Tab-separated table of C-alpha atoms and ligand atoms in Angstrom:
chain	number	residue	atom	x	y	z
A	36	UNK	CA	-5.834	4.976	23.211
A	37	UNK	CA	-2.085	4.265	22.976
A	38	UNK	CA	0.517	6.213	25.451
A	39	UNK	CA	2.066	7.652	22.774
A	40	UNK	CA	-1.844	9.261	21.637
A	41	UNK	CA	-2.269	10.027	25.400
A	42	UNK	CA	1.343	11.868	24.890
A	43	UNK	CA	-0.042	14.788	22.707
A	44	UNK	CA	-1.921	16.462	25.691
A	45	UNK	CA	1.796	16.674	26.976
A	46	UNK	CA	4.000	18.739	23.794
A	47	UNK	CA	3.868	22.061	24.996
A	48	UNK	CA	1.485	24.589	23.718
A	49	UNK	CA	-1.023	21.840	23.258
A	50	UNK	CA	-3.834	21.633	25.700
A	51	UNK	CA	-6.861	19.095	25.545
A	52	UNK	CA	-8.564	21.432	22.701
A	53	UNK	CA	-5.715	21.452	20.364
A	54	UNK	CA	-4.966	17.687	21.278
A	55	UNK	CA	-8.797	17.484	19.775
A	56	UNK	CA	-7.600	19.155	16.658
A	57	UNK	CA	-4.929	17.045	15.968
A	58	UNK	CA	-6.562	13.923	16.347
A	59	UNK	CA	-9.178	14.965	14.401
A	60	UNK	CA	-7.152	15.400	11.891
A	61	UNK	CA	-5.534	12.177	11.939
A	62	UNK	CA	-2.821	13.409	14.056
A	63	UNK	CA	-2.476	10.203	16.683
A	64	UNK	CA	0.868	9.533	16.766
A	65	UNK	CA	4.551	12.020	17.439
A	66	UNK	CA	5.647	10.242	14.379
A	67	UNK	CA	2.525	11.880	12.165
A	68	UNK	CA	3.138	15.009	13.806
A	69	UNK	CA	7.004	14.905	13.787
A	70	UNK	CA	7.293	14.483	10.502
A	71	UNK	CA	4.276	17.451	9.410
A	72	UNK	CA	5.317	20.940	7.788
A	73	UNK	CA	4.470	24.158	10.177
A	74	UNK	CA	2.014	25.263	7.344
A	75	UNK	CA	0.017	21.811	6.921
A	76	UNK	CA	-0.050	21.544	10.522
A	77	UNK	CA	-1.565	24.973	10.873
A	78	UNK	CA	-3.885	24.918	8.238
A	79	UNK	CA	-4.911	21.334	8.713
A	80	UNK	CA	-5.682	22.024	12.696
A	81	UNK	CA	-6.990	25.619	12.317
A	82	UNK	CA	-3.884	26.518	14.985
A	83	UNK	CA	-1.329	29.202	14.273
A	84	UNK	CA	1.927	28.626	12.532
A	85	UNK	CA	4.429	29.605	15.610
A	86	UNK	CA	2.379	27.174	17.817
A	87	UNK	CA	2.351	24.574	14.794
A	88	UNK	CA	6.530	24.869	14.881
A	89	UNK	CA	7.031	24.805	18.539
A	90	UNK	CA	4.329	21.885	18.293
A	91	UNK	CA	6.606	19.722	15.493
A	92	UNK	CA	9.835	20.536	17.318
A	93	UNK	CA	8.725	18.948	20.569
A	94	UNK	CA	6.797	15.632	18.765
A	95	UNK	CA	10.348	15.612	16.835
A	96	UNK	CA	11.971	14.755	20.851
A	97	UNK	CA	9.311	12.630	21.327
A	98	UNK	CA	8.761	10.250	18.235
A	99	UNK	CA	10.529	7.129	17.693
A	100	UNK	CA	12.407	8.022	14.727
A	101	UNK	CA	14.087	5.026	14.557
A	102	UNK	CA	17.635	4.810	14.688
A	103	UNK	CA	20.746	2.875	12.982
A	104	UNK	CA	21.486	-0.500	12.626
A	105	UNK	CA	24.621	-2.595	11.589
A	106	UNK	CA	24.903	-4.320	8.625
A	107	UNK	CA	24.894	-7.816	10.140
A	108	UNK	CA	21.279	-7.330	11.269
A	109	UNK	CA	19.675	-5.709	7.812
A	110	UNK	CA	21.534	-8.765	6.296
A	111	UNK	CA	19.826	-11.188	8.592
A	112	UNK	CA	15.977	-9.548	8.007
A	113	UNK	CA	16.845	-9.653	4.488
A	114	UNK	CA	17.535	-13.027	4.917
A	115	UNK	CA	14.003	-13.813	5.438
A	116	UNK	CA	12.475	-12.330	2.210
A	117	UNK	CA	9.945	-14.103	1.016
A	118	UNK	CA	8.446	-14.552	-2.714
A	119	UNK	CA	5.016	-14.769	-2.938
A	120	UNK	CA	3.809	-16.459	-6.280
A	121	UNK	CA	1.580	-14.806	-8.556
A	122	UNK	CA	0.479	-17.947	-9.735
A	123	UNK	CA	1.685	-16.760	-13.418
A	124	UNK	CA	5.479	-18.056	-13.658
A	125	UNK	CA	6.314	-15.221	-16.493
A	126	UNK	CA	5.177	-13.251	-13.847
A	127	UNK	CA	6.815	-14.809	-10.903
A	128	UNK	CA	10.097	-14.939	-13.012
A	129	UNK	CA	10.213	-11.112	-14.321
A	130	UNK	CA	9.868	-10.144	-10.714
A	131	UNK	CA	12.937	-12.553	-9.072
A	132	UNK	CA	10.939	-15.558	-8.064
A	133	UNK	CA	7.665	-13.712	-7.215
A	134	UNK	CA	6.682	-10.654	-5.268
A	135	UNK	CA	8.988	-10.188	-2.005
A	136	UNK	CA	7.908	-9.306	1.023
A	137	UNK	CA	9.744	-6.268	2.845
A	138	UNK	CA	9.137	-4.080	-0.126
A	139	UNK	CA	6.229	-2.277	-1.707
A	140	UNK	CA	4.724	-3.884	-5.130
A	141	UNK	CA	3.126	-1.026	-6.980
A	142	UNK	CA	0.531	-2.365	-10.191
A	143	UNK	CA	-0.171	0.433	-12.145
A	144	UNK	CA	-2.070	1.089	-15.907
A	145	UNK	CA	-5.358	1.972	-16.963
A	146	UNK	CA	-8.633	1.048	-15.799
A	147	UNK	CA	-9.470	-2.391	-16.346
A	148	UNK	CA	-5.944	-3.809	-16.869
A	149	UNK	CA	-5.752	-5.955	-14.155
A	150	UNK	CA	-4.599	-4.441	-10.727
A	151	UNK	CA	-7.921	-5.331	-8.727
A	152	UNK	CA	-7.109	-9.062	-10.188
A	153	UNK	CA	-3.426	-9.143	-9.385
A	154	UNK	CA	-4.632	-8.416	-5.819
A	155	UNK	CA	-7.027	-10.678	-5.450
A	156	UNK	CA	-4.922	-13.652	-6.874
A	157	UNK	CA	-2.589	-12.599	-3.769
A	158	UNK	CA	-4.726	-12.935	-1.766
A	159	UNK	CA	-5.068	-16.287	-2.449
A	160	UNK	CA	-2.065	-17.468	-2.914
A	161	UNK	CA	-0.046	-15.799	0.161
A	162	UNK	CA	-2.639	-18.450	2.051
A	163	UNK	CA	-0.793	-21.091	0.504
A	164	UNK	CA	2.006	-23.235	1.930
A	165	UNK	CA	5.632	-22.127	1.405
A	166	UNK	CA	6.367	-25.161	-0.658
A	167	UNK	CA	3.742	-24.229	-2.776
A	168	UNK	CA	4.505	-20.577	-3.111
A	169	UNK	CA	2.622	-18.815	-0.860
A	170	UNK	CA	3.475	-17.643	2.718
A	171	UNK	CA	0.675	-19.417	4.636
A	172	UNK	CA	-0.377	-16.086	6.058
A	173	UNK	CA	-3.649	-14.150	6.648
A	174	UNK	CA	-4.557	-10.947	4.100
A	175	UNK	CA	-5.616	-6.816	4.953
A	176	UNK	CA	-6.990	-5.505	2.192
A	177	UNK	CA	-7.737	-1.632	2.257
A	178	UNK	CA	-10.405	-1.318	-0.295
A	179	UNK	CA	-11.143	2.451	-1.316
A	180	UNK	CA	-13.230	1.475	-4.994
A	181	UNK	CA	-15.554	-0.906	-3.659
A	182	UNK	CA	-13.809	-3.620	-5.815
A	183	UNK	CA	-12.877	-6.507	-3.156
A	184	UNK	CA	-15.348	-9.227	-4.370
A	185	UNK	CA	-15.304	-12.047	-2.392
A	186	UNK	CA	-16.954	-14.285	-4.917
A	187	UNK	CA	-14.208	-13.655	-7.042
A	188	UNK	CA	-11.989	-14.962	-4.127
A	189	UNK	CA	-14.103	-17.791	-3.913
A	190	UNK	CA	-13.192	-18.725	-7.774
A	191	UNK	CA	-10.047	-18.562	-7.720
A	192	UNK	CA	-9.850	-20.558	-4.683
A	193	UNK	CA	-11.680	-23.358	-5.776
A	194	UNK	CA	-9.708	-23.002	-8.927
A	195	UNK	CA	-6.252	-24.038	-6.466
A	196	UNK	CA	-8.210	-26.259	-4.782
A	197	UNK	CA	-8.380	-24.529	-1.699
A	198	UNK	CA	-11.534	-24.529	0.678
A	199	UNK	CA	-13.106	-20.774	0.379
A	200	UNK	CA	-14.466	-20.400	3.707
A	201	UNK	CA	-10.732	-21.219	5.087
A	202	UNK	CA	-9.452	-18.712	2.667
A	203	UNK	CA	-12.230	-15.734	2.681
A	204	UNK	CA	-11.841	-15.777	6.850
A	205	UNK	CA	-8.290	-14.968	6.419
A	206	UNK	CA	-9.085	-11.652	4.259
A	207	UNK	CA	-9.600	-8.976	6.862
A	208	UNK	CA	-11.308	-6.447	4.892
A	209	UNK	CA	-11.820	-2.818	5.390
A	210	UNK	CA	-13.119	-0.116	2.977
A	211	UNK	CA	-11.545	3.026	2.646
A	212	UNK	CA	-14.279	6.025	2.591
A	213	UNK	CA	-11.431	8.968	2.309
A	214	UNK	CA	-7.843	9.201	2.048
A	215	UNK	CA	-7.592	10.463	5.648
A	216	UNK	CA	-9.463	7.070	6.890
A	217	UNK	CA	-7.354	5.254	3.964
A	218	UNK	CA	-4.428	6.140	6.157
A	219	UNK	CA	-6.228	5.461	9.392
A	220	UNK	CA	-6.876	1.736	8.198
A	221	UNK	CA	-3.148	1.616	7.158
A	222	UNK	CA	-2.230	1.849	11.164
A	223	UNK	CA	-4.988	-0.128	12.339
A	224	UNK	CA	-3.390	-2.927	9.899
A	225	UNK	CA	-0.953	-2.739	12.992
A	226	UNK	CA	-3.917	-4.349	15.353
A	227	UNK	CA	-5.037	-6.749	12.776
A	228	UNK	CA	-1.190	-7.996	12.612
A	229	UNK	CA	-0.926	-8.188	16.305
A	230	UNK	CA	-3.542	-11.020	16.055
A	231	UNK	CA	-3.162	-12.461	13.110
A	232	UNK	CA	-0.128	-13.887	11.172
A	233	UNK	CA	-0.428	-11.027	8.015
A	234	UNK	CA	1.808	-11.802	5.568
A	235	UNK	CA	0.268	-9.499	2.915
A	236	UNK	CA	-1.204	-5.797	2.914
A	237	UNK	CA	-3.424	-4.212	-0.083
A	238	UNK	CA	-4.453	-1.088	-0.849
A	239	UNK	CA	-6.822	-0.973	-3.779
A	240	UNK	CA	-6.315	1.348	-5.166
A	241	UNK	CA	-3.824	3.822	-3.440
A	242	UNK	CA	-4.401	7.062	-5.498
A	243	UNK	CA	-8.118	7.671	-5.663
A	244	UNK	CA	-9.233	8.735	-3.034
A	245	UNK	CA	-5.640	11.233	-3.089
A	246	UNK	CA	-6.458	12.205	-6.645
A	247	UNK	CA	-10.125	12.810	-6.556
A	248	UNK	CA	-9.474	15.196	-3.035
A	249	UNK	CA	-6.679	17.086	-3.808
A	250	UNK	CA	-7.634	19.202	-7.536
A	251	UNK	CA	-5.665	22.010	-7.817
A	252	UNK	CA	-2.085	23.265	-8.439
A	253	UNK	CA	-1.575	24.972	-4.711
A	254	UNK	CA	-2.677	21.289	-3.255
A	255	UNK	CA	0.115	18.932	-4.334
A	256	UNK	CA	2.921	19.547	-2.140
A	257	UNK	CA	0.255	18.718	1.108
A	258	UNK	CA	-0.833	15.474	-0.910
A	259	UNK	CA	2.634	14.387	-1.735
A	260	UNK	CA	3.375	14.456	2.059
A	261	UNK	CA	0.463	12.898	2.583
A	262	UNK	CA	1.081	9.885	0.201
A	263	UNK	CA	4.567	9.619	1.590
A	264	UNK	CA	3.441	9.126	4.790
A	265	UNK	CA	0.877	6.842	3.861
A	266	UNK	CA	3.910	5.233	1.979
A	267	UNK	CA	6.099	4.893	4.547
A	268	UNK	CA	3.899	3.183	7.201
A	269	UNK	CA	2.959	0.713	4.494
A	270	UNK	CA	6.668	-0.214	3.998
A	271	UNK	CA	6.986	0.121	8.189
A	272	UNK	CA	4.217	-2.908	7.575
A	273	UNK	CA	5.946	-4.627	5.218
A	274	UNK	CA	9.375	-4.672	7.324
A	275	UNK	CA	7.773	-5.423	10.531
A	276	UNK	CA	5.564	-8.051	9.238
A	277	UNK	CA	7.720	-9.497	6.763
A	278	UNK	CA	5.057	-8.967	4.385
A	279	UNK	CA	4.263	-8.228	0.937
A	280	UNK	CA	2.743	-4.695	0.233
A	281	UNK	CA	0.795	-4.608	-3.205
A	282	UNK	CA	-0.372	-1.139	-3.870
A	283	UNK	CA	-2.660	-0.042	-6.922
A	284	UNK	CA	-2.462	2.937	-8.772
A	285	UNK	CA	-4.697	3.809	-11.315
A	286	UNK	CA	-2.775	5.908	-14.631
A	287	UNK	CA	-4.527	7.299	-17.240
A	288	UNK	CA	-2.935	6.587	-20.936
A	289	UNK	CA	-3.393	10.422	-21.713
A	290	UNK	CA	-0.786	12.229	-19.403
A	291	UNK	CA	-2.654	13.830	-17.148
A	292	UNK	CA	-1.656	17.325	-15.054
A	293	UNK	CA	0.008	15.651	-11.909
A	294	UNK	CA	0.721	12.073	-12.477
A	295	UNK	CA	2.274	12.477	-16.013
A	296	UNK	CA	3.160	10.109	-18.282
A	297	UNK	CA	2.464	6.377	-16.456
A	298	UNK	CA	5.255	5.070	-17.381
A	299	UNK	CA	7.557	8.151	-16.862
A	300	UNK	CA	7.025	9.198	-13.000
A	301	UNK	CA	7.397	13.218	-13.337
A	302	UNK	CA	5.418	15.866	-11.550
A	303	UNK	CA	6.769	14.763	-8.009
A	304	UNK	CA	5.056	11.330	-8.590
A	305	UNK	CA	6.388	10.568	-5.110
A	306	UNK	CA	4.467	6.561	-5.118
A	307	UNK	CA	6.980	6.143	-7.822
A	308	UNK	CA	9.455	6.558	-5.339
A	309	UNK	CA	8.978	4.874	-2.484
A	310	UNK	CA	7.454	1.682	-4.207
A	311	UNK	CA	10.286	-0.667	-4.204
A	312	UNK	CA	8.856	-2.475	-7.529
A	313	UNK	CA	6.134	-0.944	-10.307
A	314	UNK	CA	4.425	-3.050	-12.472
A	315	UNK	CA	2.881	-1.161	-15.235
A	316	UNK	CA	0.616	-3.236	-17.154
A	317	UNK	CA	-1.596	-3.213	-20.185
A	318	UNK	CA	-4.181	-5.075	-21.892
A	319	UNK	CA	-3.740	-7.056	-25.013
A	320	UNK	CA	-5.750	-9.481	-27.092
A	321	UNK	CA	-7.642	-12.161	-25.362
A	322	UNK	CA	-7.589	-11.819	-21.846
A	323	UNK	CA	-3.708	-11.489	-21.583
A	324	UNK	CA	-1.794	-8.677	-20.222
A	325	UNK	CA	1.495	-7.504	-20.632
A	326	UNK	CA	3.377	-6.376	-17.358
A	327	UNK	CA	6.346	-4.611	-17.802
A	328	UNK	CA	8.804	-4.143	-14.603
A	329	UNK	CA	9.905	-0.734	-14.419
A	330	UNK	CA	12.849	1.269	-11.832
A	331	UNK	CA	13.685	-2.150	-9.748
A	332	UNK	CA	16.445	-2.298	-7.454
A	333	UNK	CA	18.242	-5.332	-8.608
A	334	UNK	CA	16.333	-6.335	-11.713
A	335	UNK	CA	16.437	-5.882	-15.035
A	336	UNK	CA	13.546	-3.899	-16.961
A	337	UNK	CA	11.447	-6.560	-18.989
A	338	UNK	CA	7.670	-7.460	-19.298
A	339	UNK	CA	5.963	-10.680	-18.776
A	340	UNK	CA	2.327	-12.157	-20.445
A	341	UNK	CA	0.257	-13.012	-18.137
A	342	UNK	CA	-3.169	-14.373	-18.631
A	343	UNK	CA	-6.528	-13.517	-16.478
A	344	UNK	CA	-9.523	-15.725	-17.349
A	345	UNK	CA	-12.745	-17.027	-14.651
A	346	UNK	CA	-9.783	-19.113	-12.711
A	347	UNK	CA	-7.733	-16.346	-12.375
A	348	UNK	CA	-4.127	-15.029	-12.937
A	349	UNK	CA	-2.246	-18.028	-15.446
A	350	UNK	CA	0.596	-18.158	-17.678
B	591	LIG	P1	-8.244	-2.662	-12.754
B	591	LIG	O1	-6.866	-2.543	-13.320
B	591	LIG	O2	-9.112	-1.501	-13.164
B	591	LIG	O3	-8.284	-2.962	-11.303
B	591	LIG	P2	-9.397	-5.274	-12.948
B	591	LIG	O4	-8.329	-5.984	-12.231
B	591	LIG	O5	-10.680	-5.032	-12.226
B	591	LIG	O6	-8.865	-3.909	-13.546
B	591	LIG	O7	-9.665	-6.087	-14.275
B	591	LIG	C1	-10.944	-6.250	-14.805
B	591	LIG	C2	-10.836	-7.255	-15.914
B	591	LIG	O8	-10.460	-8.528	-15.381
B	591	LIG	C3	-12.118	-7.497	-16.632
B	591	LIG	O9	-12.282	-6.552	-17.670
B	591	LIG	C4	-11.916	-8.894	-17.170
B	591	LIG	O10	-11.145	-8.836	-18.336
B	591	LIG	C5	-11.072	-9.561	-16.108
B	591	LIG	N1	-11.890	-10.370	-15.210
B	591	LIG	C6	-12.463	-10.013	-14.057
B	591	LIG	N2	-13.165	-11.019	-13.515
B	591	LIG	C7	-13.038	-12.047	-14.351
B	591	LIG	C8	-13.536	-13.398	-14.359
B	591	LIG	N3	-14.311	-13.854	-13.376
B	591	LIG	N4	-13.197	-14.195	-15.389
B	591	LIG	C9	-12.430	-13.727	-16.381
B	591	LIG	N5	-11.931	-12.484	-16.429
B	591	LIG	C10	-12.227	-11.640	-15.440
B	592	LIG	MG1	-9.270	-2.019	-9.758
């Protein structure tokens, strides 16, 4: 247990029993607490709403909120970005040179349109030199569908020409039973990092487990703070680590109550917001997919074709 978990017995109005409560429900840091409503908090750890303020107001004090920084020194971390090739070049070129790390890559469409393979062509290639387009670093992938197939890894590595036992024993992989241990994982990614040189962070698929838990009208202002959360320490990752983040959401083509149309975020689609890039893709003739980049920063809107046969993502 961290200092800062061991601090929780210390907010006022929280005694070892309540401290239980909030860890149960995933409450380990100030940060997670800091940042809760008075109502979720309440509900969420069966304590009353004037404790749950007072409770939020003093983990506000306590959390590392971060703080400012000068221009020079976001200009010098920026400096670092690194592209991580997809090993499609249409791809790679609609998206600047490959995905960058610092930012979250969000692949969204419809079942079977290519996210899980996306990923796991990542996770290849990030093991790959620099000069080669990858960022010679090891992999977390938070698995929540039971889709990480290692064999698959194993393909496209020998495809590259890469030895899979090197590259499978630098995929630290962890699935995902609920979104509440989804989020879990995401901070234990922390440990992993600590260890390990990570230079790229999945979650596959980032939705489901939020989607298939929280049915209901009067439940999606708790899962959109959820999510953002969950959002935010990915970036945290991404920034820290100097890592990529790919993220997959799953979008039906029918709009559906919360989500919407997947190419139009509405409804508070709040992974729409904090995802630096989305990629929405969808399936065309002959293995090929078209990606289309949608909402980027500092690049134009356009799709790529991008191919996915046994050796893996291609032009
Ligand atoms: P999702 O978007 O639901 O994650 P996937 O990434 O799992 O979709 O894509 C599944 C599709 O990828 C399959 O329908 C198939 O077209 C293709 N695919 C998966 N494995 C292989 C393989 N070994 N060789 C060729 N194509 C494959
Ligand atoms: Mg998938």
């Amino acid at each position: 247990m961290s200092d800062e978990e061991n601090g929780i017995e210390k907010l006022p109005g929280v005694g070892p029993a309540t401290a239980d409560k909030l860890r149960d429900a995933g409450y380990t840091t100030m940060m997670s607490i800091a940042v809760e409503s008075p109502k979720s908090l309440a509900e969420l750890c069966d304590i009353g709403e004037a404790v749950a303020i007072k409770v939020i107001a003093a983990a506000k004090k306590e959390a590392d909120v971060g703080g400012f920084e000068t221009g020079d020194v976001v200009l010098e971390r920026r400096q670092k970005i690194g592209k991580l090739t997809t090993c499609s070049k249409a791809l790679d070129s609609l998206m600047g040179g490959g995905f960058e790390s610092q930012a979250i890559t969000e692949l969204f469409g419809e079942f079977g349109s290519g996210k899980t393979q996306i990923a796991h062509q990542c996770a290849v290639s990030v093991q790959m030199k620099e000069k080669d387009g990858g960022l010679d670093g090891d992999v977390v992938m938070i698995d929540t569908e039971n889709t990480f197939r290692p064999e698959r890894i194993a393909q496209m590595a020998e495809a590259l020409d890469l030895n899979v036992k090197d590259i499978l024993s630098r995929i630290h992989v962890a699935r995902a039973y609920n979104s509440h241990h989804q989020m879990l994982l995401a901070e234990k990614a922390r440990d992993i990092a600590e260890d390990h040189d990570v230079k790229l962070l999945i979650v596959d698929s980032l939705t489901s487990h939020f989607r298939a838990e929280y049915v209901g009208r009067g439940t999606l202002a708790d899962r959109q703070q959820k999510l953002n959360k969950h959002m935010h320490d990915l970036l945290r990752f991404g920034d820290i680590n100097n890592a990529v983040v790919i993220v997959t959401n799953q979008v039906s083509a029918k709009p559906d109550a919360f989500f919407g149309d997947p190419t139009r975020p509405i409804g508070g689609h709040i992974v729409g917001h904090t995802a630096t890039f989305r990629l929405y893709l969808r399936k065309s003739k002959a293995g090929k997919r078209i990606v289309r980049l949608i909402d980027s920063p500092n690049l134009p809107e356009a799709e790529a074709v991008v191919l996915i046969d046994e050796k893996g993502v291609r032009d």
